[in-house]
Amino acid sequence: NNIVQDMDTLHLIARTVSDICDVADQQDVIMHGIDIISAFDEIISQGLRDNVDLSKLRTIMEMESHEEKIQEIIERNKEREAKQELKRKAKMFEQQRREAAKRGMDPNLGGIGSSGSMLSGGRISGVYEPLISREPEPSRSFAAASPAPSSAASFSSGARGMKLGRKPKGADVLGAMRDEVGLADNFANNLNISEQAAPVNAAPVVPALPPVDMKDVHVQIEEHITAIVNRDGGLEQMEVKGDMSLIISKPEYSSVQLSVTTDSSHNAQVKTHPKIDKKRFQAESVIALKDPSGSLPLSQPVGVLKWRIVSSDEESIPFTINCWPSPTGSGTVDVNIEYELTDTKLELEDVVVSIPIPAGVQPTISDVDGVYEVNRPRSTLDWQIPTVDTSNKNGSLDFSVPGDDAGAFFPVIVSFACKKSYYGVEVSSVTASDGQESVDFSQNIALIPEQYAVI
């Protein structure tokens, strides 16, 4: 063994990995695994070093095959011709069926003049045209164009006419494509890596709230909030949509009454279910049936209340983000991001603020409240705050990255979980239909960020 050559080979392998991967961590290696293996195969052949350097290796890896392009064009043309031929034959058979019907023949025989017709010299000895050509033609399968007759007769002849059921032209190509796709799917399904890379451009995952122990009367309150703020702090869009569902498990609770509290400071558009007494809800904030003898369906969620809040007031944003990128003039950008919980009645959990960063760079963090993570596949810096409430309603993150484009750090995407309602909707008590007996109940409240961003 030549130790000097082996060391040179190892150096080339190390430089190849760093050249292919932006940052040679586990996620990057997983994402570029095929490219890395192909590069290794070009460097070492049958245990021996090939005469390549990094520049030649780049040329080989980026090289396009002219023959492969020609082959792909040929295959596409074959597939297109097969489809056109299929349509033409299907149209011809349909015309034959119509002609057979006009002549009083059975159209289901697919061009056979009578039950006693025989093939002679490659032609059908019938009484109508068009005749099936005796010229050799690529056969096609017409099962997709029209249903095959349930009782189709089989014929044999020395002439090479058209035959139903023969393997179509191009089937080998399509079958090979299906096999390759199946192999790729099996490989993806069987891939078991403890730390897989996240999909590129995927939105941050909204954390799931823990399950609630459901009682015989369960109330589900869910709100979806959309807040779009421009980078100057102006409000572009603010909307909250909410609904309350009721799940009854026992018949004796099918006509219960719910006492509801809301935040009257929000100008909300509220709608009740047609079976709910709307006037009583407006006067007493009680959800009850119009007909006391009526009942709600059992063991299924029933929407009893809906509301919608639209605002153009910047003060209505419950959680604000200020992003200040400042180019230094020396090839770097200093970025300062601050958050503030303006609606102090809310408690946010698992908050993630995703800031776009240039691909392949490593940000330098100077100050952070909480923790951060660089998401290489999505090219974002994910700022994570476990809890944001009245005791932790302000925080900041300071970092710098190479570059000079201040607009490269938008849009900033925010995700969180919240167990309180923006509208302040909450069921305070549940009573029987007579309003006297108190009923044990459970409720689950969730405020979900549908689209929360600074653009």
Short mmCIF file of C-alpha atoms in Angstrom, two decimals:
data_model
loop_
_atom_site.label_atom_id
_atom_site.label_comp_id
_atom_site.label_asym_id
_atom_site.label_seq_id
_atom_site.Cartn_x
_atom_site.Cartn_y
_atom_site.Cartn_z
CA ASN A 1 0.00 0.00 0.00
CA ASN A 2 1.09 3.53 -0.80
CA ILE A 3 0.49 5.47 2.42
CA VAL A 4 0.92 8.82 0.70
CA GLN A 5 -1.64 7.91 -1.96
CA ASP A 6 -4.06 6.60 0.68
CA MET A 7 -3.79 9.84 2.64
CA ASP A 8 -4.38 11.84 -0.54
CA THR A 9 -7.46 9.72 -1.25
CA LEU A 10 -8.83 10.32 2.25
CA HIS A 11 -8.25 14.07 1.86
CA LEU A 12 -10.13 14.04 -1.45
CA ILE A 13 -13.03 12.14 0.15
CA ALA A 14 -13.20 14.65 2.99
CA ARG A 15 -13.13 17.59 0.56
CA THR A 16 -15.83 15.91 -1.55
CA VAL A 17 -18.18 15.53 1.42
CA SER A 18 -17.69 19.15 2.46
CA ASP A 19 -18.20 20.25 -1.17
CA ILE A 20 -21.48 18.34 -1.54
CA CYS A 21 -22.88 19.17 1.92
CA ASP A 22 -23.33 22.74 3.11
CA VAL A 23 -22.75 21.67 6.70
CA ALA A 24 -21.56 18.10 7.16
CA ASP A 25 -24.02 17.15 9.89
CA GLN A 26 -26.25 14.10 9.98
CA GLN A 27 -29.23 15.74 8.25
CA ASP A 28 -27.09 17.03 5.38
CA VAL A 29 -25.46 13.64 4.89
CA ILE A 30 -28.89 11.97 4.79
CA MET A 31 -30.20 14.47 2.24
CA HIS A 32 -27.16 14.14 -0.06
CA GLY A 33 -26.51 10.44 0.55
CA ILE A 34 -26.93 9.39 -3.11
CA ASP A 35 -24.60 12.13 -4.34
CA ILE A 36 -21.98 11.20 -1.74
CA ILE A 37 -22.09 7.51 -2.68
CA SER A 38 -21.84 8.39 -6.40
CA ALA A 39 -18.82 10.59 -5.70
CA PHE A 40 -17.12 7.82 -3.70
CA ASP A 41 -17.76 5.45 -6.60
CA GLU A 42 -16.01 7.85 -8.98
CA ILE A 43 -13.01 8.22 -6.62
CA ILE A 44 -12.49 4.53 -5.84
CA SER A 45 -13.06 1.76 -8.37
CA GLN A 46 -12.59 -1.87 -7.34
CA GLY A 47 -10.55 -0.82 -4.34
CA LEU A 48 -8.17 1.39 -6.31
CA ARG A 49 -7.99 5.16 -6.60
CA ASP A 50 -9.07 6.59 -9.95
CA ASN A 51 -7.14 9.43 -11.51
CA VAL A 52 -9.58 12.20 -10.55
CA ASP A 53 -9.33 15.37 -8.56
CA LEU A 54 -12.02 17.63 -7.10
CA SER A 55 -12.52 19.68 -10.27
CA LYS A 56 -12.86 16.56 -12.45
CA LEU A 57 -15.20 15.05 -9.90
CA ARG A 58 -17.44 18.12 -10.05
CA THR A 59 -17.50 17.89 -13.83
CA ILE A 60 -18.47 14.22 -13.69
CA MET A 61 -21.18 14.78 -11.09
CA GLU A 62 -22.72 17.69 -13.00
CA MET A 63 -22.32 16.16 -16.47
CA GLU A 64 -25.48 15.52 -18.49
CA SER A 65 -25.73 12.49 -20.75
CA HIS A 66 -26.72 13.30 -24.35
CA GLU A 67 -27.62 9.66 -25.03
CA GLU A 68 -29.83 9.55 -21.96
CA LYS A 69 -31.74 12.62 -23.14
CA ILE A 70 -32.26 11.06 -26.56
CA GLN A 71 -33.49 7.84 -24.96
CA GLU A 72 -35.93 9.77 -22.77
CA ILE A 73 -37.29 11.60 -25.83
CA ILE A 74 -37.73 8.28 -27.65
CA GLU A 75 -39.59 6.75 -24.71
CA ARG A 76 -41.87 9.78 -24.41
CA ASN A 77 -42.63 9.60 -28.14
CA LYS A 78 -43.43 5.89 -27.82
CA GLU A 79 -45.84 6.56 -24.98
CA ARG A 80 -47.49 9.39 -26.90
CA GLU A 81 -47.86 7.24 -30.02
CA ALA A 82 -49.33 4.42 -27.94
CA LYS A 83 -51.96 6.76 -26.50
CA GLN A 84 -52.84 8.14 -29.93
CA GLU A 85 -53.09 4.65 -31.39
CA LEU A 86 -55.32 3.61 -28.50
CA LYS A 87 -57.68 6.50 -29.17
CA ARG A 88 -57.76 5.79 -32.90
CA LYS A 89 -58.56 2.10 -32.44
CA ALA A 90 -61.19 2.85 -29.82
CA LYS A 91 -62.85 5.32 -32.20
CA MET A 92 -62.76 2.75 -35.01
CA PHE A 93 -64.41 0.09 -32.84
CA GLU A 94 -67.11 2.54 -31.79
CA GLN A 95 -67.86 3.30 -35.44
CA GLN A 96 -68.05 -0.43 -36.21
CA ARG A 97 -70.51 -0.95 -33.36
CA ARG A 98 -72.72 1.87 -34.59
CA GLU A 99 -72.67 0.49 -38.15
CA ALA A 100 -73.49 -2.97 -36.83
CA ALA A 101 -76.43 -1.57 -34.88
CA LYS A 102 -77.73 0.20 -37.99
CA ARG A 103 -77.57 -3.07 -39.97
CA GLY A 104 -79.49 -4.93 -37.24
CA MET A 105 -76.48 -6.87 -35.97
CA ASP A 106 -75.39 -7.45 -32.42
CA PRO A 107 -73.01 -4.54 -31.61
CA ASN A 108 -71.46 -6.50 -28.73
CA LEU A 109 -69.72 -8.80 -31.20
CA GLY A 110 -67.27 -5.97 -31.87
CA GLY A 111 -67.21 -6.13 -35.72
CA ILE A 112 -68.13 -9.81 -36.28
CA GLY A 113 -70.81 -9.97 -38.97
CA SER A 114 -72.58 -13.11 -37.72
CA SER A 115 -72.08 -16.07 -35.48
CA GLY A 116 -70.97 -18.11 -38.49
CA SER A 117 -68.37 -15.61 -39.69
CA MET A 118 -64.92 -16.99 -40.27
CA LEU A 119 -61.57 -15.33 -40.83
CA SER A 120 -60.35 -15.71 -44.37
CA GLY A 121 -57.00 -14.39 -45.48
CA GLY A 122 -56.81 -11.97 -42.62
CA ARG A 123 -60.28 -10.44 -43.37
CA ILE A 124 -63.62 -10.97 -41.68
CA SER A 125 -66.09 -12.64 -44.01
CA GLY A 126 -68.99 -10.47 -43.01
CA VAL A 127 -71.33 -8.06 -44.72
CA TYR A 128 -70.01 -4.67 -43.71
CA GLU A 129 -66.89 -2.53 -43.75
CA PRO A 130 -64.43 -1.32 -42.63
CA LEU A 131 -62.42 -4.50 -42.66
CA ILE A 132 -59.58 -5.23 -40.29
CA SER A 133 -56.34 -4.78 -42.15
CA ARG A 134 -54.09 -7.77 -42.72
CA GLU A 135 -51.06 -5.52 -42.43
CA PRO A 136 -48.92 -6.24 -39.37
CA GLU A 137 -49.78 -3.67 -36.77
CA PRO A 138 -48.65 -3.20 -33.23
CA SER A 139 -51.42 -4.68 -31.13
CA ARG A 140 -53.06 -2.70 -28.34
CA SER A 141 -55.10 -3.49 -25.26
CA PHE A 142 -58.50 -1.77 -25.41
CA ALA A 143 -59.78 -2.66 -21.98
CA ALA A 144 -59.48 0.97 -20.86
CA ALA A 145 -61.27 2.35 -23.94
CA SER A 146 -64.42 0.22 -23.78
CA PRO A 147 -65.60 -2.78 -21.75
CA ALA A 148 -64.73 -6.10 -23.29
CA PRO A 149 -67.70 -8.37 -24.17
CA SER A 150 -68.52 -10.85 -21.48
CA SER A 151 -68.59 -13.68 -24.01
CA ALA A 152 -65.94 -12.91 -26.58
CA ALA A 153 -65.16 -15.59 -29.17
CA SER A 154 -61.59 -16.63 -29.83
CA PHE A 155 -60.34 -16.84 -33.41
CA SER A 156 -57.14 -18.10 -34.92
CA SER A 157 -55.72 -17.27 -38.31
CA GLY A 158 -52.44 -17.35 -40.14
CA ALA A 159 -52.71 -13.63 -40.88
CA ARG A 160 -51.29 -11.17 -38.42
CA GLY A 161 -54.38 -9.13 -37.79
CA MET A 162 -55.36 -7.20 -34.73
CA LYS A 163 -55.66 -9.26 -31.54
CA LEU A 164 -57.31 -8.15 -28.36
CA GLY A 165 -55.42 -8.80 -25.15
CA ARG A 166 -51.93 -8.85 -26.66
CA LYS A 167 -49.27 -7.03 -24.69
CA PRO A 168 -49.34 -3.40 -25.92
CA LYS A 169 -46.42 -1.60 -27.43
CA GLY A 170 -44.55 0.34 -24.81
CA ALA A 171 -45.77 -1.93 -22.01
CA ASP A 172 -42.21 -2.93 -21.18
CA VAL A 173 -41.24 0.70 -20.76
CA LEU A 174 -44.27 1.52 -18.60
CA GLY A 175 -43.81 -1.66 -16.59
CA ALA A 176 -40.20 -0.80 -15.93
CA MET A 177 -41.22 2.66 -14.81
CA ARG A 178 -43.78 1.18 -12.43
CA ASP A 179 -41.16 -1.21 -11.05
CA GLU A 180 -38.74 1.65 -10.44
CA VAL A 181 -41.42 3.68 -8.70
CA GLY A 182 -42.34 0.69 -6.56
CA LEU A 183 -38.72 0.15 -5.59
CA ALA A 184 -38.37 3.82 -4.65
CA ASP A 185 -41.54 3.66 -2.53
CA ASN A 186 -40.34 0.51 -0.78
CA PHE A 187 -36.97 2.13 -0.09
CA ALA A 188 -38.64 5.22 1.37
CA ASN A 189 -41.00 3.14 3.52
CA ASN A 190 -38.22 0.89 4.81
CA LEU A 191 -35.85 3.76 5.55
CA ASN A 192 -35.48 3.90 9.31
CA ILE A 193 -33.29 6.78 10.44
CA SER A 194 -33.59 8.14 13.93
CA GLU A 195 -33.16 11.74 12.85
CA GLN A 196 -34.71 12.24 9.42
CA ALA A 197 -34.54 15.54 7.60
CA ALA A 198 -37.63 17.73 7.57
CA PRO A 199 -39.31 18.40 4.17
CA VAL A 200 -38.15 21.51 2.40
CA ASN A 201 -40.46 24.51 2.67
CA ALA A 202 -42.71 22.68 5.09
CA ALA A 203 -44.64 24.81 7.51
CA PRO A 204 -43.79 24.55 11.19
CA VAL A 205 -45.75 21.82 12.92
CA VAL A 206 -48.37 23.12 15.31
CA PRO A 207 -47.88 21.37 18.66
CA ALA A 208 -50.75 19.14 19.69
CA LEU A 209 -52.52 19.80 22.96
CA PRO A 210 -52.74 16.91 25.44
CA PRO A 211 -55.95 14.85 25.32
CA VAL A 212 -58.75 15.68 27.72
CA ASP A 213 -60.60 13.17 29.90
CA MET A 214 -64.07 13.43 28.36
CA LYS A 215 -67.11 13.39 30.63
CA ASP A 216 -70.66 12.46 29.65
CA VAL A 217 -71.06 16.10 28.61
CA HIS A 218 -68.03 17.38 26.71
CA VAL A 219 -67.53 20.85 25.22
CA GLN A 220 -65.03 21.39 22.41
CA ILE A 221 -64.02 25.03 21.70
CA GLU A 222 -61.70 25.62 18.77
CA GLU A 223 -60.49 28.87 17.23
CA HIS A 224 -58.36 29.46 14.15
CA ILE A 225 -56.49 32.74 14.00
CA THR A 226 -54.98 34.42 10.94
CA ALA A 227 -52.68 37.38 11.52
CA ILE A 228 -50.57 38.88 8.72
CA VAL A 229 -48.38 41.83 9.67
CA ASN A 230 -46.01 43.67 7.34
CA ARG A 231 -42.39 44.23 8.31
CA ASP A 232 -43.13 47.88 9.15
CA GLY A 233 -45.63 46.84 11.82
CA GLY A 234 -48.82 47.53 9.86
CA LEU A 235 -51.67 45.02 10.09
CA GLU A 236 -52.50 43.41 6.74
CA GLN A 237 -55.08 40.86 7.90
CA MET A 238 -56.54 39.80 11.22
CA GLU A 239 -59.31 37.23 11.52
CA VAL A 240 -60.45 34.75 14.14
CA LYS A 241 -62.97 31.99 13.40
CA GLY A 242 -64.29 29.86 16.24
CA ASP A 243 -66.90 27.23 16.96
CA MET A 244 -68.25 25.39 19.97
CA SER A 245 -69.29 21.75 19.70
CA LEU A 246 -71.16 19.67 22.24
CA ILE A 247 -70.81 15.90 22.64
CA ILE A 248 -73.48 14.14 24.73
CA SER A 249 -72.88 10.52 25.78
CA LYS A 250 -76.04 9.74 27.80
CA PRO A 251 -79.71 10.33 26.86
CA GLU A 252 -80.52 12.01 30.18
CA TYR A 253 -78.15 14.85 29.26
CA SER A 254 -79.45 15.42 25.71
CA SER A 255 -81.16 18.73 26.63
CA VAL A 256 -78.67 20.34 29.02
CA GLN A 257 -78.10 24.09 29.33
CA LEU A 258 -74.68 25.74 29.08
CA SER A 259 -73.71 28.99 30.78
CA VAL A 260 -71.10 30.73 28.59
CA THR A 261 -68.72 33.62 29.25
CA THR A 262 -67.18 35.76 26.49
CA ASP A 263 -65.01 38.84 26.13
CA SER A 264 -67.39 41.66 25.25
CA SER A 265 -64.51 43.94 24.18
CA HIS A 266 -64.26 42.07 20.88
CA ASN A 267 -66.78 42.97 18.20
CA ALA A 268 -67.65 39.42 17.22
CA GLN A 269 -70.26 38.14 14.78
CA VAL A 270 -72.01 35.30 16.62
CA LYS A 271 -74.36 32.65 15.23
CA THR A 272 -76.22 29.93 17.12
CA HIS A 273 -77.56 26.59 15.94
CA PRO A 274 -81.16 26.80 14.61
CA LYS A 275 -82.35 24.62 17.52
CA ILE A 276 -80.75 26.93 20.09
CA ASP A 277 -82.72 29.76 21.70
CA LYS A 278 -80.87 32.74 20.22
CA LYS A 279 -82.73 35.42 22.19
CA ARG A 280 -81.95 33.74 25.49
CA PHE A 281 -78.29 33.45 24.54
CA GLN A 282 -78.11 37.15 23.70
CA ALA A 283 -79.84 38.11 26.94
CA GLU A 284 -78.39 35.59 29.43
CA SER A 285 -75.40 33.98 27.60
CA VAL A 286 -77.08 30.59 28.06
CA ILE A 287 -77.10 27.93 25.34
CA ALA A 288 -80.40 26.03 25.60
CA LEU A 289 -82.82 24.37 23.19
CA LYS A 290 -85.80 26.34 21.92
CA ASP A 291 -88.01 23.33 22.55
CA PRO A 292 -87.54 22.09 26.14
CA SER A 293 -88.86 18.66 25.10
CA GLY A 294 -86.31 18.37 22.31
CA SER A 295 -82.92 16.67 22.48
CA LEU A 296 -79.51 16.75 20.84
CA PRO A 297 -77.95 13.78 18.98
CA LEU A 298 -75.87 11.43 21.10
CA SER A 299 -72.19 10.46 20.80
CA GLN A 300 -71.37 12.90 18.02
CA PRO A 301 -70.14 16.51 17.99
CA VAL A 302 -72.92 19.02 17.42
CA GLY A 303 -72.01 22.62 16.62
CA VAL A 304 -74.05 24.93 18.85
CA LEU A 305 -72.19 28.24 18.47
CA LYS A 306 -69.99 29.96 15.89
CA TRP A 307 -68.24 33.33 15.91
CA ARG A 308 -66.02 35.42 13.70
CA ILE A 309 -63.83 38.40 14.56
CA VAL A 310 -62.28 40.66 11.91
CA SER A 311 -60.12 43.59 12.95
CA SER A 312 -57.96 46.25 11.34
CA ASP A 313 -56.63 47.53 14.66
CA GLU A 314 -52.98 46.75 15.29
CA GLU A 315 -53.71 46.58 19.02
CA SER A 316 -55.88 43.49 18.45
CA ILE A 317 -52.87 41.30 17.60
CA PRO A 318 -52.39 39.01 20.62
CA PHE A 319 -48.71 38.18 19.97
CA THR A 320 -46.44 40.59 18.09
CA ILE A 321 -43.10 40.01 16.38
CA ASN A 322 -40.66 42.78 15.43
CA CYS A 323 -37.82 41.80 13.08
CA TRP A 324 -35.01 44.33 12.51
CA PRO A 325 -32.33 43.22 10.02
CA SER A 326 -29.50 45.76 9.68
CA PRO A 327 -26.71 45.34 7.07
CA THR A 328 -23.37 46.30 8.61
CA GLY A 329 -21.69 47.21 5.32
CA SER A 330 -18.92 44.67 5.90
CA GLY A 331 -20.63 41.63 4.36
CA THR A 332 -22.82 40.67 7.34
CA VAL A 333 -26.34 41.43 8.55
CA ASP A 334 -27.21 41.92 12.22
CA VAL A 335 -30.75 40.75 13.01
CA ASN A 336 -32.72 41.62 16.13
CA ILE A 337 -36.08 39.97 16.76
CA GLU A 338 -38.41 40.76 19.65
CA TYR A 339 -41.71 39.25 20.73
CA GLU A 340 -44.40 40.63 23.01
CA LEU A 341 -47.56 39.05 24.40
CA THR A 342 -50.06 41.89 24.10
CA ASP A 343 -53.10 39.82 25.10
CA THR A 344 -52.10 38.86 28.63
CA LYS A 345 -55.11 36.60 29.21
CA LEU A 346 -53.55 34.09 26.78
CA GLU A 347 -50.86 31.58 27.67
CA LEU A 348 -48.87 30.32 24.69
CA GLU A 349 -46.94 27.06 24.76
CA ASP A 350 -44.29 25.57 22.48
CA VAL A 351 -43.84 28.84 20.58
CA VAL A 352 -41.65 28.56 17.47
CA VAL A 353 -40.59 31.64 15.49
CA SER A 354 -39.04 30.59 12.16
CA ILE A 355 -36.75 33.18 10.52
CA PRO A 356 -35.44 32.53 6.98
CA ILE A 357 -31.65 32.64 6.63
CA PRO A 358 -29.38 32.26 3.58
CA ALA A 359 -28.83 28.63 2.63
CA GLY A 360 -25.74 26.97 4.01
CA VAL A 361 -24.74 29.68 6.51
CA GLN A 362 -24.21 29.25 10.23
CA PRO A 363 -25.73 32.16 12.20
CA THR A 364 -23.76 33.65 15.06
CA ILE A 365 -26.04 33.99 18.09
CA SER A 366 -25.16 36.82 20.46
CA ASP A 367 -28.25 36.80 22.72
CA VAL A 368 -31.34 34.62 22.98
CA ASP A 369 -34.29 34.23 25.35
CA GLY A 370 -35.13 30.56 25.05
CA VAL A 371 -33.40 28.14 22.70
CA TYR A 372 -32.74 28.03 18.97
CA GLU A 373 -32.17 25.47 16.25
CA VAL A 374 -30.84 25.82 12.70
CA ASN A 375 -33.13 23.96 10.31
CA ARG A 376 -30.87 23.16 7.35
CA PRO A 377 -33.44 21.62 4.98
CA ARG A 378 -35.76 24.63 5.28
CA SER A 379 -32.93 27.21 5.67
CA THR A 380 -34.51 28.75 8.76
CA LEU A 381 -33.44 29.68 12.26
CA ASP A 382 -36.14 28.32 14.59
CA TRP A 383 -36.41 30.31 17.80
CA GLN A 384 -38.17 28.20 20.42
CA ILE A 385 -39.82 29.56 23.58
CA PRO A 386 -41.42 26.89 25.81
CA THR A 387 -43.96 29.23 27.47
CA VAL A 388 -45.08 32.80 26.89
CA ASP A 389 -47.34 34.27 29.59
CA THR A 390 -47.54 37.29 31.89
CA SER A 391 -44.28 36.31 33.59
CA ASN A 392 -42.48 35.93 30.27
CA LYS A 393 -44.34 38.21 27.88
CA ASN A 394 -41.22 39.80 26.30
CA GLY A 395 -38.12 38.27 24.76
CA SER A 396 -35.49 38.87 22.09
CA LEU A 397 -33.04 37.10 19.79
CA ASP A 398 -29.91 38.68 18.33
CA PHE A 399 -27.80 37.03 15.63
CA SER A 400 -25.71 37.84 12.58
CA VAL A 401 -25.17 36.04 9.29
CA PRO A 402 -23.10 36.71 6.15
CA GLY A 403 -24.94 38.72 3.51
CA ASP A 404 -26.30 42.16 2.72
CA ASP A 405 -30.00 41.61 1.86
CA ALA A 406 -32.28 42.80 4.66
CA GLY A 407 -35.34 41.35 2.92
CA ALA A 408 -33.98 37.80 3.03
CA PHE A 409 -35.25 37.35 6.61
CA PHE A 410 -38.95 37.48 5.72
CA PRO A 411 -41.54 36.06 6.03
CA VAL A 412 -41.22 35.22 9.72
CA ILE A 413 -43.60 32.35 10.55
CA VAL A 414 -45.01 31.81 14.05
CA SER A 415 -46.57 28.65 15.49
CA PHE A 416 -47.80 27.91 19.00
CA ALA A 417 -50.29 26.00 21.11
CA CYS A 418 -52.82 27.71 23.35
CA LYS A 419 -55.49 26.35 25.72
CA LYS A 420 -57.43 29.61 25.94
CA SER A 421 -59.80 31.36 23.58
CA TYR A 422 -59.03 34.69 21.91
CA TYR A 423 -62.72 35.59 22.18
CA GLY A 424 -62.66 34.49 25.82
CA VAL A 425 -65.30 31.81 25.23
CA GLU A 426 -65.60 29.38 28.12
CA VAL A 427 -68.36 27.27 29.62
CA SER A 428 -68.70 28.14 33.29
CA SER A 429 -71.41 25.62 34.22
CA VAL A 430 -73.77 23.01 32.80
CA THR A 431 -77.22 22.29 34.23
CA ALA A 432 -80.09 19.98 33.42
CA SER A 433 -82.97 21.16 31.23
CA ASP A 434 -84.82 22.52 34.25
CA GLY A 435 -81.84 24.70 35.14
CA GLN A 436 -81.63 23.29 38.69
CA GLU A 437 -79.42 20.19 38.76
CA SER A 438 -75.74 20.75 38.08
CA VAL A 439 -74.11 18.39 35.54
CA ASP A 440 -70.46 17.36 35.54
CA PHE A 441 -68.76 18.25 32.26
CA SER A 442 -65.38 18.55 30.55
CA GLN A 443 -64.17 21.05 28.00
CA ASN A 444 -61.22 21.44 25.67
CA ILE A 445 -60.17 24.84 24.33
CA ALA A 446 -57.66 25.33 21.53
CA LEU A 447 -56.43 28.46 19.75
CA ILE A 448 -54.71 27.37 16.53
CA PRO A 449 -52.59 29.69 14.35
CA GLU A 450 -53.91 29.12 10.85
CA GLN A 451 -51.49 31.65 9.33
CA TYR A 452 -49.40 33.83 11.60
CA ALA A 453 -46.60 35.69 9.86
CA VAL A 454 -44.63 38.89 9.41
CA ILE A 455 -44.14 39.51 5.68
#
